[in-house]
Amino acid sequence: MGNLGEIAALLLFLLSLLVVSPLTHAFYLPGVAPRDFQKDDELQVKVNKLSSTKTQLPYDYYFLEYCKPPKIMNSAENLGEVLRGDRIENSVYAFKMRRDETCKVACHTKLSQQAVKNFKEKIDDEYRVNMILDNLPVAVPRQRRDGSQVPSHEHGFRVGYKLKDGHYYINNHLSFKVMYHKDPESEDARIVGFEVIPSRTVEYKGAAEMVKDIVFSLLACLQEMTNTKSMQNRNVINIKHEYTEWDDKNPKLSTCNPNIKISPGSHGPQEVAADAYVVFTYDVTFEISQIKWASRWDTYLLMNDDQIHWFSIINSLMIVLFLSGMVAMIMMRTLYRDIANYNQLETQDEAQEETGWKLVHGDVFRAPINSGLLCVYVGTGVQFFGMTLVTMIFALLGFLSPSNRGGLMTAMVLLWVFMGLFAGYSSARLYKMFKGTEWKKITLKTAFMFPGIVFAIFFVLNALIWGEKSSGAVPFGTMFALVFLWFGISVPLVFVGSYLGFKKLAIEDPVKTNKIPRQIPEQAWYMQPAFSILIGGILPFGAVFIELFFILTSIWLNQFYYIFGFLFIVFIILLITCAEITIVLCYFQLCSEDYNWWWRAYLTAGTSALYLFAYAVFYFFTKLEITKVVSGILYFGYMLIVSYAFFVLTGTIGFYSCFWFVRKIYSSVKID
């Protein structure tokens, strides 16, 4: 009872500490040092991948026929960026700090048949263009669906749009707005916001068809206004570029010049058509802002249409915690009574007349079937638990903020590799307790089984991405680096840990094991392994499924996820629920004189992964608009990896909880 009170107090303290500030505000260490800019300093816009929530296949920005600089240079990428499909490159868009510019011509290009095909495909799949300025991703302001006046933004701008008549149009004019926070004591300023409003403009070589095109434009705009979804996603300024003769060195447009700011009007949109000439132009305005540099990511972290229902989530988690606490209290009272009764028995005859968990004391520590495989999965679970815990601690401290692009993925991969030491140690310790002798064989399985299965699935998915010519495909060099981390660092560390674990004295059982196994009586239907295992996975899944919705939304709908403080609370409650449900069902199993608890303890908590995958299937059909077969395979492939990892994590937590519980109760009673 005292322990439960201390745990509850600790959780409440963590809740007040972590939820109130880090969860409602963007509390993070920005990951990059702030840069001060003076007036007329050069600002270079970088371009990132083209992304779509309909296909989940990122593409390089220059996959489409956009304006290219004389030499395309890739920015330094870390491992996480490559695995995410980020390809950050230079562009033709360049500004001068705090100097507004109007109608700057980026380039003039002729669309080929292949370019038209690519543009139409990307418009159909609702691809968005992602740009970066001073490590800030570009955002598009939009109207909130609930009609609220609170500013709302979305990531990147659409490549173009398609009208109901089947015509495709391209966003070839960008209106940038750069917000900056000025130092009151100097001329230095820091960039705190980067927005864009995309527009569709068209160029003409003469004015002969002007009347026809204006009429067409008015009809097209009227038709587009009926499409409410497209109006929510775009801020439209129709412009008609005109010129008499093109000059690359000194481009002059009749309807657009540096002295006249582009304004809404009845101008024809730029259609995507073969052999059409497209002029890409842009404006830039600078606006002073009261937002401080440390808070500039708040805009991007509050991009959801609706506020997250904090009270609903916390209420659900508290209910789960309360129910778990009640179950734990009942268990403790029952156990204390059992132990007291067993210890008061005076004769052997009285002990033999008793029924319950004490009767199987001679078999409860008998090694299970496939004990080596159990050791492998327990070791892998320890490795995954260590990676998850340390990653969350780093995230809580702010080291894995969204501004540190790819940092989260990089940290997880490296931590997984270095946690191989604990995987080898824990699997070897358990294997020696089972009196096993082939520790090298178990070590090899620990080092290769889980990573091998995950790598095989990842390799197949990567081959599918290669087939789609997507930038999300991991290059050969990165694949080699992953294999090197696995074979060159992780495997040796697993062997080191295993050697250290096997050298230590074996864990002694609190009671002796009989030579002849005891016969297990026939079990009631509700104590059958399949039923109890499936029931056991419900509570751990119930502790995380609400948070799981937001995690899936951030992953598959291109949103930032940065409420790690709240995620840490959910993780703690997941640990508690996995431990308690496994202990409860293990106690009932032993009371039924069934001593085969080793694998059942692992599977009881591990089956929560089955419900996680089922929820992923439900999410796919209700929340996502994925239509391509390859994209569907990618989704289910990656969710299979996630579910498998969740199975290993929760199964290991359940196993160690039950292992501690069984050793505790059998060391508390007198065994002659």
PDB file of N, CA and C in Angstrom, residues 34 45 61 64 72 74 91 93 116 120 127 148 169 171 245 251-252 257 270 297 351 362 387 442 493 510 647 667:
ATOM      1  N   PRO A  34      21.366  30.292 -32.899  1.00  0.00           N
ATOM      2  CA  PRO A  34      20.657  31.370 -33.614  1.00  0.00           C
ATOM      3  C   PRO A  34      21.611  32.157 -34.502  1.00  0.00           C
ATOM      4  N   VAL A  45      17.168  30.336 -49.849  1.00  0.00           N
ATOM      5  CA  VAL A  45      16.098  29.371 -49.606  1.00  0.00           C
ATOM      6  C   VAL A  45      16.551  28.004 -50.106  1.00  0.00           C
ATOM      7  N   TYR A  61      12.941  17.437 -55.019  1.00  0.00           N
ATOM      8  CA  TYR A  61      12.314  18.661 -55.541  1.00  0.00           C
ATOM      9  C   TYR A  61      12.532  18.796 -57.042  1.00  0.00           C
ATOM     10  N   LEU A  64      10.564  17.315 -60.542  1.00  0.00           N
ATOM     11  CA  LEU A  64       9.707  18.097 -61.421  1.00  0.00           C
ATOM     12  C   LEU A  64      10.533  19.178 -62.109  1.00  0.00           C
ATOM     13  N   ILE A  72      23.599  22.160 -58.530  1.00  0.00           N
ATOM     14  CA  ILE A  72      22.781  21.688 -57.415  1.00  0.00           C
ATOM     15  C   ILE A  72      23.696  21.066 -56.367  1.00  0.00           C
ATOM     16  N   ASN A  74      23.889  19.369 -52.422  1.00  0.00           N
ATOM     17  CA  ASN A  74      23.183  18.785 -51.283  1.00  0.00           C
ATOM     18  C   ASN A  74      23.767  19.312 -49.985  1.00  0.00           C
ATOM     19  N   SER A  91      18.601  26.340 -54.106  1.00  0.00           N
ATOM     20  CA  SER A  91      17.571  26.708 -55.077  1.00  0.00           C
ATOM     21  C   SER A  91      17.894  28.064 -55.696  1.00  0.00           C
ATOM     22  N   TYR A  93      15.879  30.587 -55.405  1.00  0.00           N
ATOM     23  CA  TYR A  93      15.203  31.614 -54.612  1.00  0.00           C
ATOM     24  C   TYR A  93      16.188  32.203 -53.591  1.00  0.00           C
ATOM     25  N   VAL A 116       5.254  17.251 -68.255  1.00  0.00           N
ATOM     26  CA  VAL A 116       3.798  17.385 -68.109  1.00  0.00           C
ATOM     27  C   VAL A 116       3.230  16.164 -67.393  1.00  0.00           C
ATOM     28  N   LYS A 120       1.339  16.330 -63.751  1.00  0.00           N
ATOM     29  CA  LYS A 120      -0.049  15.870 -63.597  1.00  0.00           C
ATOM     30  C   LYS A 120      -0.162  14.774 -62.544  1.00  0.00           C
ATOM     31  N   TYR A 127       0.656  16.369 -54.089  1.00  0.00           N
ATOM     32  CA  TYR A 127       2.002  16.574 -53.560  1.00  0.00           C
ATOM     33  C   TYR A 127       2.194  18.023 -53.134  1.00  0.00           C
ATOM     34  N   SER A 148     -12.429  29.498 -36.290  1.00  0.00           N
ATOM     35  CA  SER A 148     -11.679  30.253 -35.281  1.00  0.00           C
ATOM     36  C   SER A 148     -10.691  31.209 -35.949  1.00  0.00           C
ATOM     37  N   TYR A 169      -3.390  22.842 -63.484  1.00  0.00           N
ATOM     38  CA  TYR A 169      -2.767  24.158 -63.382  1.00  0.00           C
ATOM     39  C   TYR A 169      -1.670  24.119 -62.315  1.00  0.00           C
ATOM     40  N   ASN A 171       1.212  25.987 -59.673  1.00  0.00           N
ATOM     41  CA  ASN A 171       1.549  27.142 -58.844  1.00  0.00           C
ATOM     42  C   ASN A 171       2.934  27.635 -59.252  1.00  0.00           C
ATOM     43  N   GLU A 245       8.913  39.561 -76.223  1.00  0.00           N
ATOM     44  CA  GLU A 245      10.042  38.726 -76.609  1.00  0.00           C
ATOM     45  C   GLU A 245      10.886  38.439 -75.370  1.00  0.00           C
ATOM     46  N   PRO A 251      14.830  39.717 -68.295  1.00  0.00           N
ATOM     47  CA  PRO A 251      13.417  39.384 -68.558  1.00  0.00           C
ATOM     48  C   PRO A 251      12.500  40.541 -68.174  1.00  0.00           C
ATOM     49  N   LYS A 252      11.584  40.877 -69.092  1.00  0.00           N
ATOM     50  CA  LYS A 252      10.620  41.942 -68.833  1.00  0.00           C
ATOM     51  C   LYS A 252       9.220  41.425 -69.106  1.00  0.00           C
ATOM     52  N   ASN A 257       6.271  43.885 -62.845  1.00  0.00           N
ATOM     53  CA  ASN A 257       7.599  44.484 -62.800  1.00  0.00           C
ATOM     54  C   ASN A 257       7.951  44.809 -61.354  1.00  0.00           C
ATOM     55  N   GLN A 270      -2.001  29.262 -65.204  1.00  0.00           N
ATOM     56  CA  GLN A 270      -1.033  28.567 -66.054  1.00  0.00           C
ATOM     57  C   GLN A 270      -1.391  27.087 -66.149  1.00  0.00           C
ATOM     58  N   TRP A 297       9.214  28.024 -33.354  1.00  0.00           N
ATOM     59  CA  TRP A 297       8.649  26.746 -33.809  1.00  0.00           C
ATOM     60  C   TRP A 297       7.231  26.523 -33.308  1.00  0.00           C
ATOM     61  N   ALA A 351      -0.344 -29.363   4.754  1.00  0.00           N
ATOM     62  CA  ALA A 351       0.148 -28.676   3.562  1.00  0.00           C
ATOM     63  C   ALA A 351      -0.325 -29.379   2.306  1.00  0.00           C
ATOM     64  N   GLY A 362       7.351 -27.217  -6.712  1.00  0.00           N
ATOM     65  CA  GLY A 362       8.401 -28.080  -7.226  1.00  0.00           C
ATOM     66  C   GLY A 362       8.533 -28.050  -8.736  1.00  0.00           C
ATOM     67  N   MET A 387      16.646   1.441 -25.427  1.00  0.00           N
ATOM     68  CA  MET A 387      16.621   2.437 -26.496  1.00  0.00           C
ATOM     69  C   MET A 387      15.453   3.404 -26.305  1.00  0.00           C
ATOM     70  N   ILE A 442      23.058 -18.866 -28.487  1.00  0.00           N
ATOM     71  CA  ILE A 442      22.027 -17.931 -28.024  1.00  0.00           C
ATOM     72  C   ILE A 442      22.434 -16.491 -28.318  1.00  0.00           C
ATOM     73  N   LEU A 493      29.029  -5.968 -29.452  1.00  0.00           N
ATOM     74  CA  LEU A 493      28.553  -5.569 -28.128  1.00  0.00           C
ATOM     75  C   LEU A 493      27.652  -6.635 -27.517  1.00  0.00           C
ATOM     76  N   PRO A 510      14.476 -19.940  -5.665  1.00  0.00           N
ATOM     77  CA  PRO A 510      14.159 -19.944  -4.221  1.00  0.00           C
ATOM     78  C   PRO A 510      13.681 -21.301  -3.719  1.00  0.00           C
ATOM     79  N   PHE A 647       5.555  -5.668 -29.573  1.00  0.00           N
ATOM     80  CA  PHE A 647       5.399  -7.003 -28.995  1.00  0.00           C
ATOM     81  C   PHE A 647       6.606  -7.378 -28.146  1.00  0.00           C
ATOM     82  N   SER A 667       9.634 -17.319  -2.393  1.00  0.00           N
ATOM     83  CA  SER A 667      10.666 -17.133  -1.369  1.00  0.00           C
ATOM     84  C   SER A 667      10.064 -16.650  -0.056  1.00  0.00           C
TER      85      SER A 667
END
